[in-house]
XYZ file of C-alpha atoms in Angstrom:
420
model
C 60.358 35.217 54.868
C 63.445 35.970 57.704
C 63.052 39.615 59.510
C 66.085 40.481 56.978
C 63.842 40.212 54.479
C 60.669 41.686 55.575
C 63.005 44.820 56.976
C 64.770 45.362 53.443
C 60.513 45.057 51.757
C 59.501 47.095 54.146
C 62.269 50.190 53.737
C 63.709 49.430 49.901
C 62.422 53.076 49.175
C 64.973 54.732 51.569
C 67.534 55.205 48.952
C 68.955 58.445 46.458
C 67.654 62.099 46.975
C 65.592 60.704 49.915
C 68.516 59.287 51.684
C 70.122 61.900 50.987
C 67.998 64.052 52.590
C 67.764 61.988 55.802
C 71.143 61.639 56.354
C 71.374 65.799 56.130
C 68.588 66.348 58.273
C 70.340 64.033 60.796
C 73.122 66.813 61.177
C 70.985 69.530 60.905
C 68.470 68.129 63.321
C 71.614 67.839 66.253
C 72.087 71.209 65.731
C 68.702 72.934 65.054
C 67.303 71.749 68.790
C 70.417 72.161 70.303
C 69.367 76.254 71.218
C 65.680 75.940 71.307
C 65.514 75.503 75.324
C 67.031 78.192 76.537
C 66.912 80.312 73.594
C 64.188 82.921 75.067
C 66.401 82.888 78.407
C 69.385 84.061 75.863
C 66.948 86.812 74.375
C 65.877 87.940 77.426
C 69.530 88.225 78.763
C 70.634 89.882 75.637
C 68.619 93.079 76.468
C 65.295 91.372 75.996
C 63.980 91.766 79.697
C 64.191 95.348 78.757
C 61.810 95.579 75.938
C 58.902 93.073 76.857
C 58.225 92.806 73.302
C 61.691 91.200 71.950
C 60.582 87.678 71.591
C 57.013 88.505 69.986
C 59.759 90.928 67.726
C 62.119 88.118 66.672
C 59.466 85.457 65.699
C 57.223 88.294 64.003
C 59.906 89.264 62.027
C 61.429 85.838 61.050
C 58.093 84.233 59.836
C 57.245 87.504 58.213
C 60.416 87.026 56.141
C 59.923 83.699 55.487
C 56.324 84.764 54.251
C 57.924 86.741 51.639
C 60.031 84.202 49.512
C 57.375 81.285 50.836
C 55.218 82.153 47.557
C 58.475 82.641 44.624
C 60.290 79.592 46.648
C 57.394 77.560 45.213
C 57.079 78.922 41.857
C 60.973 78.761 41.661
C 60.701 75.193 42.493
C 58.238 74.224 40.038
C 60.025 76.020 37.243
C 64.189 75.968 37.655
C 64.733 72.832 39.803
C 64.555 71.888 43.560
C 68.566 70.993 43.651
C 69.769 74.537 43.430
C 68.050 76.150 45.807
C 68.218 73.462 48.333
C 71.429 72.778 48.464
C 72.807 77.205 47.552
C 70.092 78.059 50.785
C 71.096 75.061 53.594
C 74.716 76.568 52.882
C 73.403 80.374 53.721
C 71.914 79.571 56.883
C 74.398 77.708 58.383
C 76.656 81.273 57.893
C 73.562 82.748 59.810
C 73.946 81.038 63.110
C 77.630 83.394 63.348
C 75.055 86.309 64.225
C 73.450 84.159 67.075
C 77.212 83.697 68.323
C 78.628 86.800 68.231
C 75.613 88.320 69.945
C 76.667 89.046 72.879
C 79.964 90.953 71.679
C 77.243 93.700 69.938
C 77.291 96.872 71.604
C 76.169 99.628 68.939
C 72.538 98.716 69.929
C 71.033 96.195 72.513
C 72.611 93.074 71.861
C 69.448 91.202 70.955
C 69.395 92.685 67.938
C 72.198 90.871 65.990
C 70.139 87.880 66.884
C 67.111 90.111 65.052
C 69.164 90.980 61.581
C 70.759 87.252 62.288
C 66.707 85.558 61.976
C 65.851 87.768 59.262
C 68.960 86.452 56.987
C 67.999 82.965 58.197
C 64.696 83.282 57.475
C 65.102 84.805 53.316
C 66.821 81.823 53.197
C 64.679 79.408 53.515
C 63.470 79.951 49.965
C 64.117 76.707 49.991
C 62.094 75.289 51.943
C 58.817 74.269 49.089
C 61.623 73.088 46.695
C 62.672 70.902 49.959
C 58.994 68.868 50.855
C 58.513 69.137 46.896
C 61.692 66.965 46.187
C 60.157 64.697 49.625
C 57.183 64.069 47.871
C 58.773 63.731 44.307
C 61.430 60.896 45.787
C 58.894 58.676 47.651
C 56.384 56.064 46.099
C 52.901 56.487 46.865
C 52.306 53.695 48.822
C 55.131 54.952 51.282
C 53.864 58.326 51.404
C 52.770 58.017 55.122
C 55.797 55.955 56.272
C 58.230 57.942 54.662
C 56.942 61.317 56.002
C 56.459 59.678 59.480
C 60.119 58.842 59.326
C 61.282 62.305 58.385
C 59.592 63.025 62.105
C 61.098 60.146 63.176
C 64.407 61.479 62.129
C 63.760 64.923 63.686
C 62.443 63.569 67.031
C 65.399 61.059 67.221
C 68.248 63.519 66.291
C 66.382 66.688 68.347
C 67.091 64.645 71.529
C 70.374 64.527 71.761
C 70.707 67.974 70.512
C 68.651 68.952 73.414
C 70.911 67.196 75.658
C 74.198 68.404 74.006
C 72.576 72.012 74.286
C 71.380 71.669 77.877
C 74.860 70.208 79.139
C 76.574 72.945 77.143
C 74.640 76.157 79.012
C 74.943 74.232 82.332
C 78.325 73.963 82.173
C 79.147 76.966 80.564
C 76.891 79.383 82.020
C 73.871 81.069 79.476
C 75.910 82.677 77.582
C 79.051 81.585 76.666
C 77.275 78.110 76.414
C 74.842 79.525 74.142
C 77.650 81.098 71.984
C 79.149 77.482 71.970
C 76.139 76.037 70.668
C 75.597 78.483 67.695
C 79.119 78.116 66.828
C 78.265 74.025 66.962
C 75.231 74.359 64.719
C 76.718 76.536 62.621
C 79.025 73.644 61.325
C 76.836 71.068 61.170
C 74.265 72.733 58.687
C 77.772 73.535 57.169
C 78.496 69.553 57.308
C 74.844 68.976 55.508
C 75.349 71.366 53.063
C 77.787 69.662 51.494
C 76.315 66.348 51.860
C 73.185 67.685 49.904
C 75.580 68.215 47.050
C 74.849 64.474 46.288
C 71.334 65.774 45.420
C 69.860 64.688 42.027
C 67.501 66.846 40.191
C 64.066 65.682 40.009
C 62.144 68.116 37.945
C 62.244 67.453 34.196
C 63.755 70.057 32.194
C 64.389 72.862 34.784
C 65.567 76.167 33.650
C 68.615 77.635 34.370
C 68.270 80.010 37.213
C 69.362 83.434 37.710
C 69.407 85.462 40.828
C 67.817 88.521 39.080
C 64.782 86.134 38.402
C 63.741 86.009 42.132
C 62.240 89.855 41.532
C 61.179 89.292 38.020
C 59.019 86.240 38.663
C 57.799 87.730 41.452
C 54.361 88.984 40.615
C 54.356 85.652 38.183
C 54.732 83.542 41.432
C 51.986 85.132 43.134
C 49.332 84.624 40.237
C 50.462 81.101 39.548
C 50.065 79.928 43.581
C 47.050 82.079 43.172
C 45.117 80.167 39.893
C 46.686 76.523 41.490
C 44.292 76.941 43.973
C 41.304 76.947 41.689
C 42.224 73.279 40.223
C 43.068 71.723 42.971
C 40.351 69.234 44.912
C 38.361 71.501 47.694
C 39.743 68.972 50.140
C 43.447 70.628 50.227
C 41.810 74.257 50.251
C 40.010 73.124 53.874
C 43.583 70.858 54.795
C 45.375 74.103 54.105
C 43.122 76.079 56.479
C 43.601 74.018 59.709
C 47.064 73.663 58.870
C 47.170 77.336 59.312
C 45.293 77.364 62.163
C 47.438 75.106 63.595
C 50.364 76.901 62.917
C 48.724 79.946 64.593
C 48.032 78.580 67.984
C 51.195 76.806 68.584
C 52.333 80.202 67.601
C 51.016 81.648 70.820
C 52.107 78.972 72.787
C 56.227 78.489 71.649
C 56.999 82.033 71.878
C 56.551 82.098 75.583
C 56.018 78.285 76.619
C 59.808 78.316 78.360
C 59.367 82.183 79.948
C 55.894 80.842 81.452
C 57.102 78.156 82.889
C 59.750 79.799 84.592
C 58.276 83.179 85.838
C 54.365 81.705 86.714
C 55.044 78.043 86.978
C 58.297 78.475 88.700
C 60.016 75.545 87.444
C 63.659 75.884 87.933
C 65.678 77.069 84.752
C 68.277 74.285 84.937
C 65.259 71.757 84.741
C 63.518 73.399 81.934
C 65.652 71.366 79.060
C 64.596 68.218 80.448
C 61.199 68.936 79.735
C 62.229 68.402 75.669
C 63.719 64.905 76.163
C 59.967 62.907 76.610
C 58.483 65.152 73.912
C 61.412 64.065 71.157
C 61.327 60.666 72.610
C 57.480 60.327 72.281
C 57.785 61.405 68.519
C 60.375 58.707 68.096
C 58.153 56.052 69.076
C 54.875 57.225 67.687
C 56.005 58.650 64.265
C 56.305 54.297 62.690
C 52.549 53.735 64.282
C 51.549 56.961 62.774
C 52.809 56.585 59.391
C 51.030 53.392 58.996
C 48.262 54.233 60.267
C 47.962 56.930 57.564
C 48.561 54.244 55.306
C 46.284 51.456 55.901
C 43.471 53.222 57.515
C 43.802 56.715 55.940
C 44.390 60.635 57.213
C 41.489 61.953 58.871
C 41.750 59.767 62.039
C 45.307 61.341 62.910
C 44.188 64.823 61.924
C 40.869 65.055 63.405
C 43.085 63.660 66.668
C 45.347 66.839 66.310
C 43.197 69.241 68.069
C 41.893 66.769 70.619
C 45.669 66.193 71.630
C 46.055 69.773 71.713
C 43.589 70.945 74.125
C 44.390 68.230 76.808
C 48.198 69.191 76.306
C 47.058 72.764 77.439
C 45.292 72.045 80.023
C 48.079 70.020 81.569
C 50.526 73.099 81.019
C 48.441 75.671 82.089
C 48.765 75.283 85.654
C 50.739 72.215 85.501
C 54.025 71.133 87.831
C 57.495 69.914 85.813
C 55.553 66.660 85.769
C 52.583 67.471 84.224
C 54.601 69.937 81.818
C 57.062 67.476 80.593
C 53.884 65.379 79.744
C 52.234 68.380 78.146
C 55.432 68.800 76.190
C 54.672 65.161 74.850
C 51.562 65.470 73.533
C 52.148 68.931 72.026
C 55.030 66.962 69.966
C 52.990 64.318 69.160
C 50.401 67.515 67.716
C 52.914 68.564 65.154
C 53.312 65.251 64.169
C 50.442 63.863 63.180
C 49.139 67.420 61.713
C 52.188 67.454 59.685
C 52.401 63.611 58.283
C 48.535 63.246 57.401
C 48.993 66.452 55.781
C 51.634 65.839 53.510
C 50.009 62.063 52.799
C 46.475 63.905 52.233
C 48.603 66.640 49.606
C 50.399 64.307 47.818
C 47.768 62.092 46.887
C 45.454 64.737 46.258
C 47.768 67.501 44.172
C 49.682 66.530 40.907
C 53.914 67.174 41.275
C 54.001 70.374 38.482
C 51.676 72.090 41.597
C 53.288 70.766 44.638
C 56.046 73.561 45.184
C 52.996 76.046 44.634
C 50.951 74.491 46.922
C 53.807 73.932 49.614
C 54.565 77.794 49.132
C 51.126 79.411 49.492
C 50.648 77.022 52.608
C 53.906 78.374 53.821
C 53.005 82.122 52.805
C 49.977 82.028 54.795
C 51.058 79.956 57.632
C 54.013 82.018 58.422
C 52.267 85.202 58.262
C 49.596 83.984 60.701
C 52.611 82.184 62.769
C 54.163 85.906 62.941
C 51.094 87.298 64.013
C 50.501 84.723 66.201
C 54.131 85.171 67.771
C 53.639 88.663 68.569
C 50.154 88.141 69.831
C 51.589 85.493 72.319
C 54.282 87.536 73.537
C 51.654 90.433 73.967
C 48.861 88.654 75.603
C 51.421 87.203 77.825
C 51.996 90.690 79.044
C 48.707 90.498 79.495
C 47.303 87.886 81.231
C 50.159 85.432 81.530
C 47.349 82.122 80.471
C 45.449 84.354 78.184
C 47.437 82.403 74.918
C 46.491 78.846 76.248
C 43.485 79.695 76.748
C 42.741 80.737 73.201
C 44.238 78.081 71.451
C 42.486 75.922 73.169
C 39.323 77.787 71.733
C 40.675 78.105 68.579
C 40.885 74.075 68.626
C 36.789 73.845 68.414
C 36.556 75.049 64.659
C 39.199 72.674 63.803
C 37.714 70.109 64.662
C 34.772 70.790 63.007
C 36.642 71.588 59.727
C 38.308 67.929 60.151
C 34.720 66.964 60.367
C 32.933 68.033 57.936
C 34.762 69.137 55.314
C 37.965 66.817 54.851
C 36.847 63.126 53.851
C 38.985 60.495 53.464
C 39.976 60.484 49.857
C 38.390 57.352 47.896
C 41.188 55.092 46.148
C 39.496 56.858 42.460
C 40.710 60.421 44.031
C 43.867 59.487 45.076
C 45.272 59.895 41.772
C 48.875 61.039 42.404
């Protein structure tokens, strides 16, 4: 069999809703990183500087609102269709990013706050984010489960490095923030781009019914009891996955709100540097997400997850008092964190949770995670105030129970459990 062959075997399943998808998250993905660098340098010049608070503020309050429609986006999912949402929501947040742009021009208030009302918008929209892994898991066959959500990382890691470049380039030639303003304005028309793309979208639930706007309220308190009783049929396996995943969404909570500020204010690494410190991280994800995947495959999911937290820890110790060297390494591994948590948990779901529960599942995962990622936001930005290392230091605590969770509570699902 010629490499032609084995190649086409090996990938035949990229096709329809989940090529679809890939091809939209390559736009989106170009313009999603394309901010993150310098985006708590933007904050901070916005007014930020002035209230200590204003990052812990912004990623409180978008997590918080994407909480709230975490728990109907996954009833709504189940029950009127993954299409509409998807495709009405990827619209709405591209029109979002115009707050992030025009920023600068707000002068009722401090300007930072535009950028506040602009993530709270951004963040009710992504409803649509349980219908979005639900169709993921509904498109791929489940003996590609691991390789195709190790590509979706793929995908991200390969499309969030030249974003990071593009965005870098753009505020070093520009200056902070009119270069910043140009890279809203940028992202802004590629989700734009992918909206319309996702058009091509297929439904994949049977029977949907027809949605109505009005029905967001009224199946409100229905959503919450359904994602509520799921969780009493489901294995015990995905109740334990579902608390490290939280966990883990907590601690690199602490870290991300004020990894950039840190390294600029205690580590002193030079501002026009800091981007660069993105590129290995995106670049190590490329490489590792294949290996990953089929490791998850072949051998199973505990290995990568119970390696999650050990990856953590030595990624904080190598940022804690680290140089741009040791940094951009840390940076690496803390990439390579997300990964792994993220792929072995969707392969350890899927298998695990039939598809009329997956949207559920995805949303109470999401209510709860983005809650504690909230929490953990404003905790980061506060201990920072602190004690500038008090957040590393805690999630590297925090990493100790997780392991032990990983332990001895998640097995590796026998081939008689993995019934979906």
């Amino acid at each position: 069999m010629g490499l032609g062959s084995i190649l086409k075997n090996e990938f035949a399943f990229i096709s329809g809703n989940y090529l679809i998808l890939i091809v939209s998250w390559i736009l989106m993905d170009i313009g999603m990183e394309m901010p993150v660098p310098y985006y708590q340098q933007y904050v901070y010049a916005l007014g930020g500087d002035i209230f200590p608070m204003a990052l812990g503020i912004l990623g409180f309050t978008n997590f918080i609102a994407m909480a709230f429609v975490a728990v109907p986006g996954g009833f709504l999912a189940d029950k009127f269709g993954r299409r509409w949402l998807i495709t009405t929501m990827t619209f709405f947040i591209g029109l979002s990013y115009l707050f992030f742009a025009l920023a600068p021009f707000w002068q009722i208030t401090q300007a930072w706050h535009l950028i506040l009302i602009g993530t709270f918008i951004q963040s009710l929209c992504l409803i649509y984010q349980p219908a979005l892994f639900a169709m993921v898991q509904d498109s791929l066959p489940r003996e590609r489960r691991g390789v195709g959500s190790s590509i979706i990382n793929m995908i991200h890691g390969t499309m969030n490095t030249p974003g990071t470049i593009i965005g870098g380039v753009l505020v070093l030639t520009f200056g902070l923030i009119a270069g910043m303003q140009a890279v809203y304005l940028l992202v802004m028309s590629l989700f734009i781009a992918a909206a319309i793309w996702r058009l091509k979208l297929k439904e994949t639930m049977v029977n949907p019914e027809k949605m109505r706007f009005r029905y967001f309220i009224s199946h409100y308190p229905q959503a919450v009891k359904e994602s509520l009783r799921v969780w009493k049929i489901v294995p015990r396996t995905v109740l334990y996955l579902f608390i490290v995943e939280v966990m883990t969404m907590f601690t690199m909570a602490l870290i991300t709100v004020i990894n950039a500020i840190y390294a600029r204010d205690i580590l002193n690494i030079a501002q026009n540097q800091w981007f660069l410190t993105y590129v290995p991280m995106l670049i190590t994800m490329i490489i590792a997400s294949y290996p990953i995947g089929k490791l998850i495959d072949r051998v199973g999911m505990k290995i990568p997850l119970l390696a999650s937290p050990c990856v953590l820890v030595v990624s904080m110790l190598l940022f804690v008092n680290g140089n741009i060297l040791s940094v951009t390494i840390s940076m690496a591994l803390f990439g390579l964190v997300q990964m792994m948590m993220m792929s072995a948990g969707m392969a350890l779901s899927a298998c695990l949770v039939e598809p009329g529960n997956r949207g559920k599942i995805v949303g109470g995962l999401n209510f709860v995670g983005y809650i504690l990622t909230g929490i953990g936001m404003l905790l980061g930005n506060f201990f920072y105030n602190l004690i500038p290392q008090l957040p590393i230091y805690i999630t590297m605590i925090m990493a100790i129970p997780m392991m032990l969770l990983i332990i001895f509570r998640i097995p590796e699902p026998t081939k008689e459990e993995r019934k979906f």
